mmCIF file of C-alpha atoms in Angstrom:
data_model
loop_
_atom_site.group_PDB
_atom_site.id
_atom_site.type_symbol
_atom_site.label_atom_id
_atom_site.label_comp_id
_atom_site.label_asym_id
_atom_site.label_seq_id
_atom_site.Cartn_x
_atom_site.Cartn_y
_atom_site.Cartn_z
ATOM 1 C CA MET A 1 -44.946 -52.112 116.806
ATOM 2 C CA THR A 2 -44.389 -52.217 113.206
ATOM 3 C CA GLU A 3 -43.561 -49.268 110.970
ATOM 4 C CA LYS A 4 -45.569 -48.658 107.909
ATOM 5 C CA PRO A 5 -43.728 -48.669 104.742
ATOM 6 C CA LYS A 6 -42.829 -45.187 103.459
ATOM 7 C CA ASP A 7 -45.078 -44.043 100.699
ATOM 8 C CA THR A 8 -42.864 -43.137 97.872
ATOM 9 C CA SER A 9 -45.503 -42.390 95.343
ATOM 10 C CA ASP A 10 -44.662 -38.766 94.869
ATOM 11 C CA PRO A 11 -46.554 -37.628 91.785
ATOM 12 C CA SER A 12 -43.798 -35.309 90.628
ATOM 13 C CA ALA A 13 -41.159 -37.974 91.147
ATOM 14 C CA ALA A 14 -43.336 -40.471 89.331
ATOM 15 C CA GLN A 15 -43.613 -38.127 86.445
ATOM 16 C CA ARG A 16 -39.818 -37.640 86.352
ATOM 17 C CA SER A 17 -39.034 -41.338 86.637
ATOM 18 C CA ALA A 18 -41.680 -42.455 84.075
ATOM 19 C CA PRO A 19 -40.322 -42.566 80.631
ATOM 20 C CA SER A 20 -41.926 -40.400 78.032
ATOM 21 C CA SER A 21 -43.476 -41.705 74.835
ATOM 22 C CA ALA A 22 -40.438 -40.489 72.791
ATOM 23 C CA GLU A 23 -38.111 -42.341 75.195
ATOM 24 C CA GLN A 24 -40.173 -45.464 74.907
ATOM 25 C CA SER A 25 -40.079 -45.352 71.116
ATOM 26 C CA ALA A 26 -36.313 -44.796 71.190
ATOM 27 C CA VAL A 27 -35.871 -47.773 73.519
ATOM 28 C CA SER A 28 -38.018 -49.935 71.321
ATOM 29 C CA SER A 29 -36.104 -48.962 68.177
ATOM 30 C CA THR A 30 -32.526 -48.833 69.480
ATOM 31 C CA GLY A 31 -32.691 -51.111 72.497
ATOM 32 C CA ARG A 32 -31.159 -48.523 74.804
ATOM 33 C CA GLY A 33 -32.327 -45.589 76.725
ATOM 34 C CA VAL A 34 -32.072 -41.982 75.730
ATOM 35 C CA SER A 35 -29.470 -40.126 77.754
ATOM 36 C CA SER A 36 -29.426 -36.825 75.854
ATOM 37 C CA PRO A 37 -32.073 -34.917 73.976
ATOM 38 C CA PHE A 38 -29.640 -34.695 71.007
ATOM 39 C CA ASP A 39 -29.833 -38.486 70.537
ATOM 40 C CA SER A 40 -33.259 -37.914 69.061
ATOM 41 C CA PRO A 41 -32.781 -34.829 66.898
ATOM 42 C CA THR A 42 -35.954 -35.407 64.955
ATOM 43 C CA GLU A 43 -37.914 -34.675 68.032
ATOM 44 C CA GLN A 44 -35.848 -31.697 69.257
ATOM 45 C CA PHE A 45 -35.479 -29.748 65.920
ATOM 46 C CA PRO A 46 -38.093 -28.997 63.299
ATOM 47 C CA ARG A 47 -38.150 -31.362 60.346
ATOM 48 C CA LEU A 48 -36.493 -30.006 57.197
ATOM 49 C CA SER A 49 -38.843 -29.042 54.403
ATOM 50 C CA LYS A 50 -38.573 -30.524 50.940
ATOM 51 C CA ASP A 51 -37.671 -27.140 49.256
ATOM 52 C CA VAL A 52 -33.971 -27.389 49.957
ATOM 53 C CA PRO A 53 -31.761 -25.636 47.280
ATOM 54 C CA ARG A 54 -29.581 -28.211 45.584
ATOM 55 C CA THR A 55 -28.180 -26.484 42.416
ATOM 56 C CA ASP A 56 -25.964 -23.429 41.719
ATOM 57 C CA ASP A 57 -28.836 -21.535 40.230
ATOM 58 C CA GLU A 58 -31.027 -22.158 43.269
ATOM 59 C CA LEU A 59 -28.157 -21.125 45.567
ATOM 60 C CA GLY A 60 -27.526 -17.948 43.482
ATOM 61 C CA LEU A 61 -23.929 -18.867 42.571
ATOM 62 C CA ASP A 62 -22.181 -17.696 39.377
ATOM 63 C CA PRO A 63 -21.099 -20.403 36.952
ATOM 64 C CA ASP A 64 -17.399 -21.221 36.806
ATOM 65 C CA VAL A 65 -15.304 -19.184 34.356
ATOM 66 C CA PRO A 66 -13.024 -21.479 32.309
ATOM 67 C CA SER A 67 -9.479 -21.114 33.227
ATOM 68 C CA VAL A 68 -6.373 -21.227 30.978
ATOM 69 C CA GLY A 69 -5.849 -24.721 29.613
ATOM 70 C CA ALA A 70 -9.392 -25.786 30.452
ATOM 71 C CA GLY A 71 -11.510 -27.505 27.817
ATOM 72 C CA GLY A 72 -8.578 -29.173 26.110
ATOM 73 C CA THR A 73 -6.787 -26.048 25.016
ATOM 74 C CA ALA A 74 -3.050 -25.783 24.930
ATOM 75 C CA PRO A 75 -1.368 -24.520 28.117
ATOM 76 C CA ASP A 76 0.332 -21.626 26.324
ATOM 77 C CA ALA A 77 -2.784 -20.588 24.361
ATOM 78 C CA PRO A 78 -4.447 -17.256 25.279
ATOM 79 C CA PRO A 79 -7.487 -17.629 27.608
ATOM 80 C CA ALA A 80 -10.838 -17.785 25.833
ATOM 81 C CA TYR A 81 -13.459 -15.907 27.844
ATOM 82 C CA ALA A 82 -17.137 -16.746 27.472
ATOM 83 C CA TYR A 83 -18.152 -13.167 28.180
ATOM 84 C CA ALA A 84 -17.518 -9.739 26.620
ATOM 85 C CA SER A 85 -13.948 -9.027 25.555
ATOM 86 C CA ILE A 86 -12.170 -5.869 24.416
ATOM 87 C CA PRO A 87 -11.654 -5.850 20.624
ATOM 88 C CA PRO A 88 -8.039 -5.334 19.461
ATOM 89 C CA ALA A 89 -7.040 -1.813 18.485
ATOM 90 C CA ALA A 90 -6.885 -0.980 14.803
ATOM 91 C CA ASN A 91 -3.443 -0.749 13.250
ATOM 92 C CA ALA A 92 -2.209 2.802 12.673
ATOM 93 C CA PRO A 93 -1.567 3.786 9.038
ATOM 94 C CA THR A 94 2.059 3.125 8.163
ATOM 95 C CA ASP A 95 2.352 3.824 4.423
ATOM 96 C CA THR A 96 0.991 7.318 3.769
ATOM 97 C CA GLY A 97 2.947 10.077 2.123
ATOM 98 C CA ARG A 98 2.067 12.565 4.827
ATOM 99 C CA LEU A 99 3.207 10.252 7.589
ATOM 100 C CA ARG A 100 6.488 9.529 5.750
ATOM 101 C CA ARG A 101 7.143 13.251 5.295
ATOM 102 C CA ARG A 102 6.245 13.913 8.955
ATOM 103 C CA ASN A 103 8.700 11.274 10.161
ATOM 104 C CA GLY A 104 11.430 12.522 7.815
ATOM 105 C CA GLU A 105 11.337 9.384 5.666
ATOM 106 C CA ASN A 106 11.678 9.302 1.870
ATOM 107 C CA ARG A 107 13.282 12.729 1.680
ATOM 108 C CA ARG A 108 13.909 13.837 -1.870
ATOM 109 C CA GLY A 109 15.628 17.145 -1.157
ATOM 110 C CA THR A 110 16.094 19.183 -4.356
ATOM 111 C CA LEU A 111 15.482 16.200 -6.656
ATOM 112 C CA ASP A 112 11.988 17.308 -7.705
ATOM 113 C CA PHE A 113 13.160 20.856 -8.411
ATOM 114 C CA GLY A 114 16.101 19.542 -10.449
ATOM 115 C CA LEU A 115 13.797 17.319 -12.531
ATOM 116 C CA PHE A 116 11.528 20.291 -13.116
ATOM 117 C CA LEU A 117 14.440 22.340 -14.475
ATOM 118 C CA LEU A 118 15.543 19.459 -16.632
ATOM 119 C CA ARG A 119 12.050 19.119 -18.120
ATOM 120 C CA LEU A 120 11.811 22.889 -18.596
ATOM 121 C CA ILE A 121 15.094 23.062 -20.543
ATOM 122 C CA VAL A 122 14.560 19.993 -22.699
ATOM 123 C CA GLY A 123 10.884 20.686 -23.352
ATOM 124 C CA GLY A 124 11.566 24.335 -24.081
ATOM 125 C CA THR A 125 14.279 23.364 -26.581
ATOM 126 C CA PHE A 126 11.826 21.121 -28.507
ATOM 127 C CA ILE A 127 9.099 23.736 -28.401
ATOM 128 C CA TYR A 128 11.526 26.278 -29.832
ATOM 129 C CA HIS A 129 12.482 24.060 -32.787
ATOM 130 C CA GLY A 130 8.917 22.950 -33.320
ATOM 131 C CA LEU A 131 7.652 26.545 -33.554
ATOM 132 C CA GLN A 132 10.380 27.293 -36.072
ATOM 133 C CA LYS A 133 8.992 24.520 -38.282
ATOM 134 C CA LEU A 134 5.276 25.269 -37.603
ATOM 135 C CA THR A 135 5.050 29.054 -37.682
ATOM 136 C CA GLY A 136 8.412 30.293 -38.968
ATOM 137 C CA TRP A 137 9.132 32.103 -35.679
ATOM 138 C CA PHE A 138 12.710 32.551 -34.479
ATOM 139 C CA HIS A 139 13.975 32.682 -38.079
ATOM 140 C CA GLY A 140 12.554 29.243 -38.805
ATOM 141 C CA PRO A 141 11.608 27.781 -42.216
ATOM 142 C CA GLY A 142 7.899 27.365 -41.449
ATOM 143 C CA LEU A 143 5.834 24.345 -42.391
ATOM 144 C CA ASP A 144 6.424 24.749 -46.168
ATOM 145 C CA GLY A 145 10.146 25.208 -45.695
ATOM 146 C CA THR A 146 10.276 22.212 -43.435
ATOM 147 C CA ARG A 147 8.495 20.080 -46.080
ATOM 148 C CA ASP A 148 10.985 21.207 -48.776
ATOM 149 C CA MET A 149 13.902 20.520 -46.440
ATOM 150 C CA MET A 150 12.622 16.985 -45.769
ATOM 151 C CA GLU A 151 12.157 16.366 -49.478
ATOM 152 C CA LYS A 152 15.734 17.393 -50.274
ATOM 153 C CA GLY A 153 17.030 15.285 -47.392
ATOM 154 C CA GLY A 154 15.700 12.088 -48.963
ATOM 155 C CA TRP A 155 12.417 11.558 -47.119
ATOM 156 C CA ASP A 156 9.902 9.682 -49.237
ATOM 157 C CA HIS A 157 6.797 11.434 -47.911
ATOM 158 C CA PRO A 158 7.988 14.919 -47.037
ATOM 159 C CA THR A 159 4.575 16.296 -46.046
ATOM 160 C CA VAL A 160 3.853 13.488 -43.655
ATOM 161 C CA SER A 161 7.379 13.626 -42.341
ATOM 162 C CA ALA A 162 7.155 17.428 -41.708
ATOM 163 C CA ILE A 163 3.836 17.023 -39.872
ATOM 164 C CA LEU A 164 5.130 14.207 -37.680
ATOM 165 C CA VAL A 165 8.291 16.017 -36.698
ATOM 166 C CA THR A 166 6.440 19.242 -35.932
ATOM 167 C CA ILE A 167 3.754 17.550 -33.797
ATOM 168 C CA GLY A 168 6.397 15.528 -31.974
ATOM 169 C CA GLU A 169 8.480 18.595 -31.118
ATOM 170 C CA VAL A 170 5.714 21.076 -30.210
ATOM 171 C CA GLY A 171 3.310 18.613 -28.521
ATOM 172 C CA GLY A 172 5.925 16.492 -26.840
ATOM 173 C CA GLY A 173 7.853 19.502 -25.632
ATOM 174 C CA ALA A 174 4.751 21.183 -24.146
ATOM 175 C CA LEU A 175 3.668 18.047 -22.296
ATOM 176 C CA LEU A 176 7.206 17.609 -21.037
ATOM 177 C CA VAL A 177 7.264 21.104 -19.549
ATOM 178 C CA LEU A 178 3.913 20.530 -17.878
ATOM 179 C CA GLY A 179 4.899 17.054 -16.655
ATOM 180 C CA PHE A 180 1.692 15.561 -18.044
ATOM 181 C CA ALA A 181 1.736 12.063 -19.550
ATOM 182 C CA THR A 182 5.451 12.374 -19.136
ATOM 183 C CA PRO A 183 6.556 8.928 -20.314
ATOM 184 C CA LEU A 184 4.645 9.356 -23.595
ATOM 185 C CA ALA A 185 5.832 12.942 -24.043
ATOM 186 C CA ALA A 186 9.447 12.035 -23.458
ATOM 187 C CA GLY A 187 9.028 9.001 -25.693
ATOM 188 C CA ALA A 188 7.684 11.182 -28.520
ATOM 189 C CA VAL A 189 10.593 13.686 -28.384
ATOM 190 C CA LEU A 190 13.055 10.806 -28.076
ATOM 191 C CA ALA A 191 11.723 9.192 -31.272
ATOM 192 C CA VAL A 192 11.869 12.528 -33.112
ATOM 193 C CA ILE A 193 15.429 13.318 -32.029
ATOM 194 C CA LEU A 194 16.657 9.796 -32.849
ATOM 195 C CA ASP A 195 15.362 10.169 -36.399
ATOM 196 C CA ALA A 196 17.088 13.557 -36.609
ATOM 197 C CA TRP A 197 20.319 11.938 -35.366
ATOM 198 C CA ALA A 198 20.069 9.163 -37.938
ATOM 199 C CA TRP A 199 19.336 11.674 -40.734
ATOM 200 C CA LYS A 200 22.302 13.929 -40.008
ATOM 201 C CA GLN A 201 24.642 11.025 -39.270
ATOM 202 C CA GLY A 202 23.834 9.339 -42.606
ATOM 203 C CA MET A 203 24.467 12.393 -44.765
ATOM 204 C CA ILE A 204 28.207 11.727 -45.173
ATOM 205 C CA PRO A 205 30.450 8.820 -44.150
ATOM 206 C CA GLY A 206 32.185 8.851 -40.828
ATOM 207 C CA PHE A 207 31.071 9.628 -37.282
ATOM 208 C CA GLN A 208 29.509 13.105 -37.339
ATOM 209 C CA TYR A 209 29.640 13.920 -33.596
ATOM 210 C CA LYS A 210 31.473 17.244 -33.956
ATOM 211 C CA ALA A 211 29.184 20.226 -33.397
ATOM 212 C CA SER A 212 31.356 22.467 -35.553
ATOM 213 C CA VAL A 213 30.141 20.853 -38.792
ATOM 214 C CA PRO A 214 26.580 21.141 -40.192
ATOM 215 C CA THR A 215 26.117 17.368 -39.953
ATOM 216 C CA GLY A 216 27.279 17.142 -36.370
ATOM 217 C CA VAL A 217 25.045 15.138 -34.026
ATOM 218 C CA GLU A 218 26.371 16.387 -30.705
ATOM 219 C CA MET A 219 23.256 18.287 -29.790
ATOM 220 C CA GLU A 220 21.010 15.459 -30.934
ATOM 221 C CA SER A 221 22.967 12.978 -28.863
ATOM 222 C CA ILE A 222 22.588 15.102 -25.710
ATOM 223 C CA LEU A 223 18.850 15.648 -26.251
ATOM 224 C CA ALA A 224 18.287 11.933 -26.904
ATOM 225 C CA GLY A 225 20.168 10.967 -23.751
ATOM 226 C CA VAL A 226 18.351 13.444 -21.543
ATOM 227 C CA SER A 227 14.967 12.371 -22.953
ATOM 228 C CA ALA A 228 15.764 8.760 -22.062
ATOM 229 C CA VAL A 229 16.780 9.826 -18.596
ATOM 230 C CA ILE A 230 13.473 11.622 -18.034
ATOM 231 C CA ILE A 231 11.596 8.478 -19.056
ATOM 232 C CA LEU A 232 13.555 6.368 -16.575
ATOM 233 C CA THR A 233 13.518 8.858 -13.647
ATOM 234 C CA GLY A 234 10.032 10.287 -14.003
ATOM 235 C CA PRO A 235 9.030 13.950 -13.893
ATOM 236 C CA GLY A 236 9.161 14.324 -10.116
ATOM 237 C CA ARG A 237 6.581 15.971 -7.883
ATOM 238 C CA TRP A 238 6.738 19.360 -9.614
ATOM 239 C CA ALA A 239 4.531 18.036 -12.391
ATOM 240 C CA LEU A 240 0.913 17.336 -13.252
ATOM 241 C CA ASP A 241 1.751 13.642 -12.970
ATOM 242 C CA ARG A 242 2.855 14.003 -9.346
ATOM 243 C CA ASN A 243 0.165 11.531 -8.116
ATOM 244 C CA ARG A 244 1.131 8.921 -10.713
ATOM 245 C CA GLY A 245 3.476 6.031 -9.853
ATOM 246 C CA TRP A 246 5.896 6.917 -12.639
ATOM 247 C CA ALA A 247 6.366 10.432 -11.238
ATOM 248 C CA THR A 248 8.588 9.414 -8.307
ATOM 249 C CA ARG A 249 8.980 5.613 -8.536
ATOM 250 C CA PRO A 250 9.117 4.534 -12.151
ATOM 251 C CA PHE A 251 9.600 0.840 -12.771
ATOM 252 C CA ALA A 252 9.316 -1.652 -15.650
ATOM 253 C CA GLY A 253 6.683 0.367 -17.456
ATOM 254 C CA SER A 254 9.128 3.265 -18.057
ATOM 255 C CA PHE A 255 11.710 0.852 -19.452
ATOM 256 C CA VAL A 256 9.043 -0.512 -21.833
ATOM 257 C CA VAL A 257 8.243 3.046 -23.011
ATOM 258 C CA LEU A 258 11.921 3.597 -23.680
ATOM 259 C CA LEU A 259 12.130 0.483 -25.843
ATOM 260 C CA LEU A 260 8.946 1.408 -27.677
ATOM 261 C CA ALA A 261 10.273 4.909 -28.454
ATOM 262 C CA VAL A 262 13.491 3.453 -29.905
ATOM 263 C CA ALA A 263 11.518 0.949 -31.969
ATOM 264 C CA ALA A 264 9.159 3.665 -33.268
ATOM 265 C CA ALA A 265 12.114 5.845 -34.299
ATOM 266 C CA ALA A 266 13.743 2.896 -36.142
ATOM 267 C CA LEU A 267 10.541 1.919 -38.008
ATOM 268 C CA THR A 268 9.761 5.532 -38.944
ATOM 269 C CA TYR A 269 13.223 6.090 -40.379
ATOM 270 C CA TRP A 270 13.153 2.790 -42.231
ATOM 271 C CA TYR A 271 9.719 3.484 -43.759
ATOM 272 C CA LEU A 272 9.957 7.206 -44.552
ATOM 273 C CA HIS A 273 13.694 7.496 -45.353
ATOM 274 C CA GLY A 274 15.434 4.157 -45.610
ATOM 275 C CA GLY A 275 19.105 3.328 -45.620
ATOM 276 C CA ASN A 276 21.581 2.599 -42.896
ATOM 277 C CA PRO A 277 22.820 5.776 -41.165
ATOM 278 C CA LEU A 278 25.808 3.935 -39.669
ATOM 279 C CA THR A 279 27.302 3.119 -43.068
ATOM 280 C CA GLY A 280 30.880 4.373 -43.364
ATOM 281 C CA ILE A 281 31.500 4.762 -39.614
ATOM 282 C CA GLY A 282 34.869 3.243 -38.771
ATOM 283 C CA PRO A 283 36.264 2.359 -35.328
ATOM 284 C CA PHE A 284 38.388 5.528 -35.230
ATOM 285 C CA ASP A 285 36.219 7.997 -37.170
#
């Protein structure tokens, strides 16, 4: 009795053993079977779309900030940022008079007060003598007496000479006291007193410095020297010229004014009087 062969056509087993269409395509393309579902990823995962971000802008990334030395700059150069930067702070004022006084710099002490007293004494002296010649005050000769005195003293144009000396003493002395246009005021009184020095010195031979004689030039020498000092030092801050450069820091301009005052005195004496006032002065007179 023969046994029938066992029917092995189990539909479920047949379905498991039969290769799928994907497996058949994989075998036909690769020549081998598919042992894992991951060997055919295109069938197990969804296909990627074409809208895949590929740039920094699409990904939402910030652009790179250039670093130090990038772009061909020197390694020790400061970084140059492409974005907003803080501007440098403004420099603080360093050369103002108020700041210097606050920091205790450029202290002048009593210098300005001393220059004011010097101007007051010298200017007051010239005003005193000028009013004597102009009005006759303080036992002065007046304008007519001054003209006669100039004529007897050898001045060629006594009226013009009297007017010039009176204006120089009164006007220059007043401006000197006020400290207004100080270089010109001091230059005017310097020219006047130099002519007076030359006039008295040339009256008789010999050096007439002694104040005990009528022709002595001691007072004129002191006034001329102090007038020159005021030109070179300036009037100080106790003056109407306090905001001018020559008030506290005179320079070459003041020296030029000094030379011009001496030249004006020499030309005036030469034109209105003439002669050499130094004639007869010996080395030991």
